[in-house]
Tab-separated table of C-alpha atoms in Angstrom:
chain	number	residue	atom	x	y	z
A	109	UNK	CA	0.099	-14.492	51.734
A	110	UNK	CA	3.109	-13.220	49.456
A	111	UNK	CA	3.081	-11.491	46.550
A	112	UNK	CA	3.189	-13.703	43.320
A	113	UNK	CA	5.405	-12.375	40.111
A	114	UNK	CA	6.835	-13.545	36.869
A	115	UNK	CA	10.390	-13.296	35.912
A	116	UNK	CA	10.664	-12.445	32.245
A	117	UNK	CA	12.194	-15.352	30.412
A	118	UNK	CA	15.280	-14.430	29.278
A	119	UNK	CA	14.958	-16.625	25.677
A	120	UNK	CA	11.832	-14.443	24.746
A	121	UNK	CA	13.370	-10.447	23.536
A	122	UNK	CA	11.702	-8.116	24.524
A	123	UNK	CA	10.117	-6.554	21.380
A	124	UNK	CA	10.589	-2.543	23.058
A	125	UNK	CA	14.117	-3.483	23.382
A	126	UNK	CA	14.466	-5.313	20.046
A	127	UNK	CA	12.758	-2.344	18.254
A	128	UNK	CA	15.097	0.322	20.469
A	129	UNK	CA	18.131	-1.539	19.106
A	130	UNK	CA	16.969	-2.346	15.953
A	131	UNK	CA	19.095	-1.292	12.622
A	132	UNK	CA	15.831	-0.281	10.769
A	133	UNK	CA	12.629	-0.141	12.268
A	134	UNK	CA	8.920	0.976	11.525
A	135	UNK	CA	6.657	2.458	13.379
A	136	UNK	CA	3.015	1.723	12.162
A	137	UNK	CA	0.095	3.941	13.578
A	138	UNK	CA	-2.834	1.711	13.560
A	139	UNK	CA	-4.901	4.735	15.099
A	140	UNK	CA	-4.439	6.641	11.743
A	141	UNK	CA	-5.015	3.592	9.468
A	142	UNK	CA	-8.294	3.612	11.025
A	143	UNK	CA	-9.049	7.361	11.285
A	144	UNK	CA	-8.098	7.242	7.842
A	145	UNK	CA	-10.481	4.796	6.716
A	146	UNK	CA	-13.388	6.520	8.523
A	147	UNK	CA	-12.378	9.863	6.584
A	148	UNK	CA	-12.600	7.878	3.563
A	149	UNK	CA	-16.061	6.053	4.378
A	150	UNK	CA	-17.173	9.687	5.083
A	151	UNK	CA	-16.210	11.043	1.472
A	152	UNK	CA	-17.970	8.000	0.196
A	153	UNK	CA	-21.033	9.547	1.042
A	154	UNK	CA	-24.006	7.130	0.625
A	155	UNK	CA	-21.274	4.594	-0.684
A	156	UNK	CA	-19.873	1.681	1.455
A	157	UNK	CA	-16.176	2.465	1.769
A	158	UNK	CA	-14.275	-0.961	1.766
A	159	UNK	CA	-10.176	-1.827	2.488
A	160	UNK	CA	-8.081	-2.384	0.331
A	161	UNK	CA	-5.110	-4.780	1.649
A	162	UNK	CA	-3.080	-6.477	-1.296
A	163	UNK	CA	0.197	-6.595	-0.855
A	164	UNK	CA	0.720	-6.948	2.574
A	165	UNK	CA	-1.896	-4.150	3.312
A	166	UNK	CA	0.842	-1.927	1.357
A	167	UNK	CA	3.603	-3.233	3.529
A	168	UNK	CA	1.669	-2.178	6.764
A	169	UNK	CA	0.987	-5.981	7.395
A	170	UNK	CA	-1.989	-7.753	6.464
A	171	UNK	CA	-3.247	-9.115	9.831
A	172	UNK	CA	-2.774	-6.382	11.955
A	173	UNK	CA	-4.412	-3.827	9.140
A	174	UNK	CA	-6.789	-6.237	8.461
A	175	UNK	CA	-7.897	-5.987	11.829
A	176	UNK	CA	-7.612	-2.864	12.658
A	177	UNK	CA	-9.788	-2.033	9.350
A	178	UNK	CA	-12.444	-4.203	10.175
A	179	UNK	CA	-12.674	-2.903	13.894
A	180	UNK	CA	-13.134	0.320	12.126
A	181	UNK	CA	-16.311	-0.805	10.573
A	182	UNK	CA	-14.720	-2.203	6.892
A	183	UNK	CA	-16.781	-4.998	6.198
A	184	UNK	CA	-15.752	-5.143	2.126
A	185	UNK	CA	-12.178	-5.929	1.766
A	186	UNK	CA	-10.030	-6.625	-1.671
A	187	UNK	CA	-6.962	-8.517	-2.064
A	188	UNK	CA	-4.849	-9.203	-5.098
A	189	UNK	CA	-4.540	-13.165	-4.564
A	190	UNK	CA	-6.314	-15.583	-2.973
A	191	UNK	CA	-3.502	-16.550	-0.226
A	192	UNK	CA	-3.916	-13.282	0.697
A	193	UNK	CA	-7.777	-13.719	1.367
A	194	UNK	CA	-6.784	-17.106	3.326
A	195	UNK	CA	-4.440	-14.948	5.480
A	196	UNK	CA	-6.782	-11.862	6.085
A	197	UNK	CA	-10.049	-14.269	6.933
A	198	UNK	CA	-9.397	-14.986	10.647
A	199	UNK	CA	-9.079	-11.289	11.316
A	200	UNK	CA	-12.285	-10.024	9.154
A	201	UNK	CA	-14.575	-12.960	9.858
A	202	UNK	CA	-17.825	-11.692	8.854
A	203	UNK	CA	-16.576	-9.202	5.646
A	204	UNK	CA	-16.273	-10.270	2.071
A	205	UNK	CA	-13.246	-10.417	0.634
A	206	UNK	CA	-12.539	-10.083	-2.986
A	207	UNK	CA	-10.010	-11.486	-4.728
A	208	UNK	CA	-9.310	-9.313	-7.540
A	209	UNK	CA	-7.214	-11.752	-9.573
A	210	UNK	CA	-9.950	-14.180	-10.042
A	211	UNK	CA	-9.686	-17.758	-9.888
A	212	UNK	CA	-7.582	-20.564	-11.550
A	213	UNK	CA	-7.247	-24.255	-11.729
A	214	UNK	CA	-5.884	-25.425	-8.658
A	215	UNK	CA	-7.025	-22.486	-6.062
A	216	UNK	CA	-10.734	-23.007	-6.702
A	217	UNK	CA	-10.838	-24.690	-3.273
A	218	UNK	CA	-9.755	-21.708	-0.810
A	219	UNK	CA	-12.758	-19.507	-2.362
A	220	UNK	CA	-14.767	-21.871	-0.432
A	221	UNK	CA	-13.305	-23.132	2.076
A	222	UNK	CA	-12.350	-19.603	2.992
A	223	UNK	CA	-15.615	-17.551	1.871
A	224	UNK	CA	-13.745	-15.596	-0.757
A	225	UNK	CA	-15.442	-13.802	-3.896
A	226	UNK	CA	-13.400	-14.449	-6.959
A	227	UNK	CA	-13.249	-11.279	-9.316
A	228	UNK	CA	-13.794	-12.585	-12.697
A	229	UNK	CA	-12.114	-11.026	-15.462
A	230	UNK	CA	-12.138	-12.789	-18.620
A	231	UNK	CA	-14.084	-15.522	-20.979
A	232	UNK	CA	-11.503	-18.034	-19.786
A	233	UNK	CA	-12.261	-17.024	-15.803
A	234	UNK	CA	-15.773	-17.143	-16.456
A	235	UNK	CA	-15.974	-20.623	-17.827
A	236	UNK	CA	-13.725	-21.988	-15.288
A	237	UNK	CA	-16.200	-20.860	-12.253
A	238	UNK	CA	-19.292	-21.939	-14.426
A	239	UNK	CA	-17.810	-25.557	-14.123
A	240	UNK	CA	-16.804	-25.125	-10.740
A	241	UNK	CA	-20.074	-24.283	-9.081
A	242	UNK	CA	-21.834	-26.904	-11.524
A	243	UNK	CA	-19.794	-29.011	-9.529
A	244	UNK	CA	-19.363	-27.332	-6.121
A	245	UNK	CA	-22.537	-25.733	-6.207
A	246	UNK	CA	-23.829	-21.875	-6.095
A	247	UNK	CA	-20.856	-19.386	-4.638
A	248	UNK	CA	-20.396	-15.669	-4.972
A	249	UNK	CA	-18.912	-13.861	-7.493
A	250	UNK	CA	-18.252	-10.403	-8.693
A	251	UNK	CA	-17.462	-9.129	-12.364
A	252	UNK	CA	-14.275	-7.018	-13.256
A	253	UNK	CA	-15.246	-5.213	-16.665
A	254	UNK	CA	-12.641	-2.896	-18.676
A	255	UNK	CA	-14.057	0.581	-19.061
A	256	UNK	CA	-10.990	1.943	-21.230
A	257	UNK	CA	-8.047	0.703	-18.897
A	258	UNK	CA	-6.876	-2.128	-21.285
A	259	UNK	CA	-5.298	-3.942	-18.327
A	260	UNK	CA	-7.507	-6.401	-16.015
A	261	UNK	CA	-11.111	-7.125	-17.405
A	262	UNK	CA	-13.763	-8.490	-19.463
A	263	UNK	CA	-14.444	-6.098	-22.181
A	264	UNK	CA	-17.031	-3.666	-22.380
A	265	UNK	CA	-19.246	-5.018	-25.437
A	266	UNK	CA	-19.314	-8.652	-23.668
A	267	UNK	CA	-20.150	-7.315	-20.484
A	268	UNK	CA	-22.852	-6.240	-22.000
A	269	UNK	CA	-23.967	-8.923	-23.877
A	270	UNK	CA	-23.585	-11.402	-20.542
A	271	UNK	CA	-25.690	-8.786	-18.859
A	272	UNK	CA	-28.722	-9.660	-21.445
A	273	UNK	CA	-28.136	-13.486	-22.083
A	274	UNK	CA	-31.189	-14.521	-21.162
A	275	UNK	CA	-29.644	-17.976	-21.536
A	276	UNK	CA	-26.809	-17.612	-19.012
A	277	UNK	CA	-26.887	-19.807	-16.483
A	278	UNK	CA	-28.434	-19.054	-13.086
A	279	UNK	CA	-25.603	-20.050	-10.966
A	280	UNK	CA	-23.820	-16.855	-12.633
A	281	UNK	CA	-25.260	-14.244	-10.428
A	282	UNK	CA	-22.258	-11.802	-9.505
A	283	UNK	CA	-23.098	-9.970	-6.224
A	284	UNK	CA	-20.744	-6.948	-7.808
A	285	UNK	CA	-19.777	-5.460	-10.909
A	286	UNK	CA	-16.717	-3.264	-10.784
A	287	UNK	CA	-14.294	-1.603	-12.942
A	288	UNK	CA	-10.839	0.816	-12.642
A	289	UNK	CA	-10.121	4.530	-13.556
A	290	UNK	CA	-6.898	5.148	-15.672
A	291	UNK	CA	-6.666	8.739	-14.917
A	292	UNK	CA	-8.666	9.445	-11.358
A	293	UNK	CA	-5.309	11.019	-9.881
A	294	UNK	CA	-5.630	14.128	-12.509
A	295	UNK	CA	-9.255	15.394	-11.937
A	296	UNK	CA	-8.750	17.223	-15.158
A	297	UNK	CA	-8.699	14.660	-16.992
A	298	UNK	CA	-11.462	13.673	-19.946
A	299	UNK	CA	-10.766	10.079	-19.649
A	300	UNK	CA	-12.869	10.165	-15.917
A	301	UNK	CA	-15.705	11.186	-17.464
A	302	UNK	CA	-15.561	8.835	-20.567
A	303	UNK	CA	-15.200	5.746	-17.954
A	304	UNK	CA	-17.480	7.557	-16.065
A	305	UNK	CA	-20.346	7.051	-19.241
A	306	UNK	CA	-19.076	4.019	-19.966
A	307	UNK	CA	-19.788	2.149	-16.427
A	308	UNK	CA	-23.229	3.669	-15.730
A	309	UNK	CA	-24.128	1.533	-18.649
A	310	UNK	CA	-22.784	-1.493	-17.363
A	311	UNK	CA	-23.906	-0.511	-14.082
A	312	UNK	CA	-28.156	-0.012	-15.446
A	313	UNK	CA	-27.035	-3.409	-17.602
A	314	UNK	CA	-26.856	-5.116	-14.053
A	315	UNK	CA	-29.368	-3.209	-12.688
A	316	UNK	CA	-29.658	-4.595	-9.051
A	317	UNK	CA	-26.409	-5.697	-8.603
A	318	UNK	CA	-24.442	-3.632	-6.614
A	319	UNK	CA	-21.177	-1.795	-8.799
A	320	UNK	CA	-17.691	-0.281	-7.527
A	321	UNK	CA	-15.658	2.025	-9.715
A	322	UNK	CA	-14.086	4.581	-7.766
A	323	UNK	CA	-10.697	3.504	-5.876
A	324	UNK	CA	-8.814	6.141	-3.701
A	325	UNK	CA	-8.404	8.947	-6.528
A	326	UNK	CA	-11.717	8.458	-7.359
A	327	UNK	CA	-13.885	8.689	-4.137
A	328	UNK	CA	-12.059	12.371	-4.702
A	329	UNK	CA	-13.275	13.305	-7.499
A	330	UNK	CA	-16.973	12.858	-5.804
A	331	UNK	CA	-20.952	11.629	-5.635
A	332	UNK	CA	-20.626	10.516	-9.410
A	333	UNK	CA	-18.177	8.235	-9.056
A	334	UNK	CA	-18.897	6.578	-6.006
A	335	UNK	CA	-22.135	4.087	-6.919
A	336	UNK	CA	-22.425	1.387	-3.851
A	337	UNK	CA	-18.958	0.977	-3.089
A	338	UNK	CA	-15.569	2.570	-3.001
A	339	UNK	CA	-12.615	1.195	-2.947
A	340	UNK	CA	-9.913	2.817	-0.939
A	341	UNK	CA	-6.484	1.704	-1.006
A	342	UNK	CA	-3.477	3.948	-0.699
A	343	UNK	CA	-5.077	7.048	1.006
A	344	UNK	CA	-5.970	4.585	3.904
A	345	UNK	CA	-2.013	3.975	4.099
A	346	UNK	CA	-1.738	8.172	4.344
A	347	UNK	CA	-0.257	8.185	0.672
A	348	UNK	CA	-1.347	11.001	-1.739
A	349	UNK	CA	-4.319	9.815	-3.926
A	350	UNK	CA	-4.502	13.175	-5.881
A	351	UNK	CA	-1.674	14.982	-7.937
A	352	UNK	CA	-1.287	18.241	-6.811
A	353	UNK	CA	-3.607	18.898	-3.627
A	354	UNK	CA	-2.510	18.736	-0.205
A	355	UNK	CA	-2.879	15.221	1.290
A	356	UNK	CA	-5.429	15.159	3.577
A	357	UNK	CA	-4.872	11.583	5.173
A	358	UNK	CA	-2.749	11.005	8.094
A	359	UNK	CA	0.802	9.376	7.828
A	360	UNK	CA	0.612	5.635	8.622
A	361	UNK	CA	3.762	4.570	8.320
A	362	UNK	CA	7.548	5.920	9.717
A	363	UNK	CA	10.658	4.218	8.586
A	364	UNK	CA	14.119	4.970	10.035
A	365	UNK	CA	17.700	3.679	9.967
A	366	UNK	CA	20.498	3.506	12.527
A	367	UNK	CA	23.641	5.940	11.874
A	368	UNK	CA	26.458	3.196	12.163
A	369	UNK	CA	28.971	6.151	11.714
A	370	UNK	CA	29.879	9.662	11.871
A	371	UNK	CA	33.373	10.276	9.275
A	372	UNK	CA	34.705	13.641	8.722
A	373	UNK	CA	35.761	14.244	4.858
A	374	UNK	CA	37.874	16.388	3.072
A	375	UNK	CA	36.923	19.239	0.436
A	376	UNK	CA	37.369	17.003	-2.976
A	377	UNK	CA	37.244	13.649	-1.580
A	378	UNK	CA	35.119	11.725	-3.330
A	379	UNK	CA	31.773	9.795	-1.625
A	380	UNK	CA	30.168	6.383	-2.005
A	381	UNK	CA	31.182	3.666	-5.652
A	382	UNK	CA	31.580	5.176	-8.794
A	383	UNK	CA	33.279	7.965	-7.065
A	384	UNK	CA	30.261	10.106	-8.740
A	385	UNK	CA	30.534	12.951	-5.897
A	386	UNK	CA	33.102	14.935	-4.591
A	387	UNK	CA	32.822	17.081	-1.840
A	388	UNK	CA	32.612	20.821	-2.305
A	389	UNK	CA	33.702	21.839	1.163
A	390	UNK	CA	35.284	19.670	4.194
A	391	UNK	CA	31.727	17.783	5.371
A	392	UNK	CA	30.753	15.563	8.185
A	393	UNK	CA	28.997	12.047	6.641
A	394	UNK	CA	26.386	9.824	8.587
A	395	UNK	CA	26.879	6.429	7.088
A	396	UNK	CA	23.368	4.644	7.249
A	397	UNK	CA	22.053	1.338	8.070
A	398	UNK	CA	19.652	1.249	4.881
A	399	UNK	CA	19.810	0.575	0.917
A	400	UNK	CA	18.217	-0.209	-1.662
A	401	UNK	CA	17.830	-4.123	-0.275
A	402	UNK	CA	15.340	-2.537	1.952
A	403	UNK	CA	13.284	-0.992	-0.466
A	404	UNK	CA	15.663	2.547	-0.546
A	405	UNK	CA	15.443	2.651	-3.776
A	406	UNK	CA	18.527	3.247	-5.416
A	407	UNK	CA	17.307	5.976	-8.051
A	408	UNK	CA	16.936	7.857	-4.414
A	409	UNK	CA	20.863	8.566	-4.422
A	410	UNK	CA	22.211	11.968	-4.497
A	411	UNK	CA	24.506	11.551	-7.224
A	412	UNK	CA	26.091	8.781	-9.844
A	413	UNK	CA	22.484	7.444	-10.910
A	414	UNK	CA	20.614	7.757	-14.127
A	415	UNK	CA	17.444	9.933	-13.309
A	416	UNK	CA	20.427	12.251	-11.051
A	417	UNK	CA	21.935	12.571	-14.931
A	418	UNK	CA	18.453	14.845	-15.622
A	419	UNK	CA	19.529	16.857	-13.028
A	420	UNK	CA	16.554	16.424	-10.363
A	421	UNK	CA	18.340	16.438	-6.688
A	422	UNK	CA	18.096	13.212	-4.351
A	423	UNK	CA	16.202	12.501	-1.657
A	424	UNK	CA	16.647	14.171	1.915
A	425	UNK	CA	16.005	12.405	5.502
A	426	UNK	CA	15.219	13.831	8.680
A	427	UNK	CA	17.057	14.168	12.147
A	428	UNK	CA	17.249	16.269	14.996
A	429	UNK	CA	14.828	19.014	13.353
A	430	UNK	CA	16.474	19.515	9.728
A	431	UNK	CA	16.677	17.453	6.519
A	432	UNK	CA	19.793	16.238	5.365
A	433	UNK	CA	20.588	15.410	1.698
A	434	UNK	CA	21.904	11.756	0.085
A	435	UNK	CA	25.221	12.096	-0.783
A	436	UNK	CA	26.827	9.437	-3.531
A	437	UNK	CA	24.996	6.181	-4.675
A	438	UNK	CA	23.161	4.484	-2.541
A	439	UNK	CA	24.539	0.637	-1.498
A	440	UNK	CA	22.728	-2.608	-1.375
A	441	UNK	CA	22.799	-2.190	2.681
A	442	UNK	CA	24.005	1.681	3.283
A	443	UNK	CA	23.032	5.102	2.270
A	444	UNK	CA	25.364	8.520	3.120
A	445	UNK	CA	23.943	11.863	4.341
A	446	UNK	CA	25.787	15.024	4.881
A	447	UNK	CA	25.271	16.304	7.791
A	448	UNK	CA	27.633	18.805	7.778
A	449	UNK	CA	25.145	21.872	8.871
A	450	UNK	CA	23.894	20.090	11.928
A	451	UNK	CA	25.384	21.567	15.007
A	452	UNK	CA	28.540	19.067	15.847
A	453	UNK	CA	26.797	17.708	19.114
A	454	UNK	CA	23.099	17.765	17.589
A	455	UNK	CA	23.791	13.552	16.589
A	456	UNK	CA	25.801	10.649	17.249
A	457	UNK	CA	26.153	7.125	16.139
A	458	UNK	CA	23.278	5.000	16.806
A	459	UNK	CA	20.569	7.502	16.579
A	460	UNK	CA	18.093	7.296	13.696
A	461	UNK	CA	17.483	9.138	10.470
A	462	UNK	CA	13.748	9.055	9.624
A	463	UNK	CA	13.869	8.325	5.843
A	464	UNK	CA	10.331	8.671	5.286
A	465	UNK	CA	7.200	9.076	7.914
A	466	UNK	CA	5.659	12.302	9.686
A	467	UNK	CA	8.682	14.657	9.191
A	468	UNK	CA	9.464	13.651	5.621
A	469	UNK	CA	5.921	12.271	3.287
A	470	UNK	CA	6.675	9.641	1.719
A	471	UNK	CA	5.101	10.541	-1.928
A	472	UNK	CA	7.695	13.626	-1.540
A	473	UNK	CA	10.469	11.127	-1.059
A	474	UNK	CA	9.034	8.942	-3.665
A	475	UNK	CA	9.171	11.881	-5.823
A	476	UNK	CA	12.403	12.209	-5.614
A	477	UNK	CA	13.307	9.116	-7.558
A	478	UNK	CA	10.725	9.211	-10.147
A	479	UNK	CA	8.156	7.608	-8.679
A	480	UNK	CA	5.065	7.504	-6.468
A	481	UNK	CA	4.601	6.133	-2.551
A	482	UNK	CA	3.280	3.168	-3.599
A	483	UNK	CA	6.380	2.218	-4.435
A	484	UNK	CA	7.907	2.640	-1.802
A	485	UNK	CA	5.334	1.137	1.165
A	486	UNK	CA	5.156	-2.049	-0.945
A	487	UNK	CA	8.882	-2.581	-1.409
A	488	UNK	CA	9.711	-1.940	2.389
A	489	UNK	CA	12.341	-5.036	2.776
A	490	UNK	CA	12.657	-8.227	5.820
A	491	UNK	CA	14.968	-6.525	8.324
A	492	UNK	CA	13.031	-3.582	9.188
A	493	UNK	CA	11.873	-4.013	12.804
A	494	UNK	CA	8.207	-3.209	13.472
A	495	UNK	CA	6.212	-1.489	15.881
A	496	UNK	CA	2.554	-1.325	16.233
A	497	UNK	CA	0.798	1.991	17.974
A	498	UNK	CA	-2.765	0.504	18.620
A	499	UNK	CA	-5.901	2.395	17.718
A	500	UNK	CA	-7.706	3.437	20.595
């Protein structure tokens, strides 16, 4: 008997080789996603910890976070639309999913014919689902009330009032109140503990209903916050969730970008459009295969922006063991580094810069152009290859 075998077919790439010859790529660690998620469920305390995976589970991918969150144990899950829900159902069959935009004329059927919870958040929402289940019959729901936010929610007073109607109709039985913290990210703040007040009243109004308030900021700020369920979303994704304490959570996800070049530059020549930087000393310059079309954001430049004009310093990345600054304006598709101090034979064309991952945090690099990681995971662009490291 002889030994059988498969040739690989050579119209199928090989995703190793497409990811090793990739001009961006990601590396996702599905392990930490999940070992983040189990931290978080532990701070929860008594609380059910849920997932939350809007926007493309916060670039990560939906399906393969999805999944890997449920396998975890996540059996509560929130999304921002319902398409989202639609997408995330076949790989958290047996969780709820909230949809924390509600429901509107012309989506009403995926709630049901994808078992998702609409979040309702106004008079309008509310009237709407009353007229659906009249005609579609009894379906969960869950409640979004505005605690002092002024963004997404009915308000506070008519919360209340619904919560006493004794004539509101029986098909309205949310399985979930919930509402968001404005300030959880700055412990110190007095605006916590006024929402705080504000939704254990709602929360006794609905007494036997089950009620969420805390997100990721707030499962940190503790037992008082948490009520039946938290709602962690960018700590999961190993993104800071707290100003100013050291981020406990692992790093999820590692982008890098190809060095297409290596130019050497003279003392006063000038670097990248605008001519905004000139070079204070002869310099070596990795050209790089990323801009601000992939989410680089161009306020991350090291010169010849706006928020540079206030005289913060742009963003680094990381090769070979040292960080290595932006240089010039960032381009749609390229970004410059100087990496003049790196030993001449330390890099080479082709090899990658890590722009932000487990060498450089991404809220650090978000930092450096005014703004926070969330920013930055969500706005990752299409041409970044991806790799998945499975959790065990």
């Amino acid at each position: 008997m002889t030994d059988s075998f498969f040739l690989p077919d050579p119209d199928i790439p090989d995703p190793d080789d497409a990811f090793s010859s990739a001009p961006l790529r990601l590396t996702i660690d599905l392990g930490a996603l999940a070992d983040n998620w189990r931290d978080m469920a532990r701070r929860s305390g008594k609380a059910r910890a849920a997932s939350v995976v809007k926007a493309d589970a916060y670039g990560v991918g939906i399906e393969d976070a999805g999944q890997t969150l449920y396998h975890a144990g996540a059996r509560d899950f929130f999304v921002a639309v319902p398409e989202e829900g639609v997408t995330l159902r076949p790989h958290a069959p047996e969780a709820r999913i909230f949809v924390l935009s509600g429901v509107w004329p012309g989506t009403e059927h995926l709630f049901f014919e994808h078992d998702l919870v609409p979040v309702i958040a106004s008079e309008e929402q509310l009237a709407f689902w009353m007229a659906t289940v009249s005609e579609h019959g009894d379906h969960p729901c869950a409640l979004h009330v505005d605690t002092g936010f002024n963004r997404l929610g009915l308000p506070l007073e008519e919360a209340l009032h619904l919560a006493e109607d004794v004539s509101r109709p029986a098909s309205f039985s949310p399985v979930l109140v919930l509402s968001h913290l404005a300030c959880a990210d700055d412990p110190a703040s007095p605006m916590n503990r006024q929402q705080l007040e504000a939704f254990r009243s709602l929360s006794a109004a609905f007494e036997g209903i089950e009620s969420s308030l805390a997100a990721s900021a707030g499962t940190f700020l503790g037992s008082d916050y948490h009520f039946d369920l938290t709602r962690p979303g960018i700590a999961l994704y190993g993104g800071e969730a707290v100003k100013g304490v050291a981020n406990p959570m692992r790093p999820v996800v590692t982008a890098e970008a190809r060095i297409l070049q290596i130019r050497e530059a003279k003392k006063g020549q000038v670097v990248s459009y605008g001519a905004s930087h000139a070079l204070s000393r002869d310099s070596r310059l990795a050209i790089v295969a990323a801009g601000y079309a992939d989410g680089y954001l161009r306020n991350l430049s090291g010169h010849g922006v706006a928020l540079r004009q206030t005289g913060l310093a742009g963003a680094q990345g990381f090769i070979a063991g040292h960080k290595v600054p932006i240089v010039g304006r960032i381009t749609m598709d390229m970004t410059i580094f100087d990496v003049t101090d790196l030993p001449p034979d330390a890099i080479q064309a082709g090899d990658y810069i890590e722009l932000f991952g487990t060498n450089m945090p991404v809220d650090d690099v978000a930092r450096a152009a005014g703004t926070i990681g969330y920013e930055l995971l969500t706005g990752l662009g299409l041409r970044y290859e991806r790799r998945y490291l499975d959790a065990e």
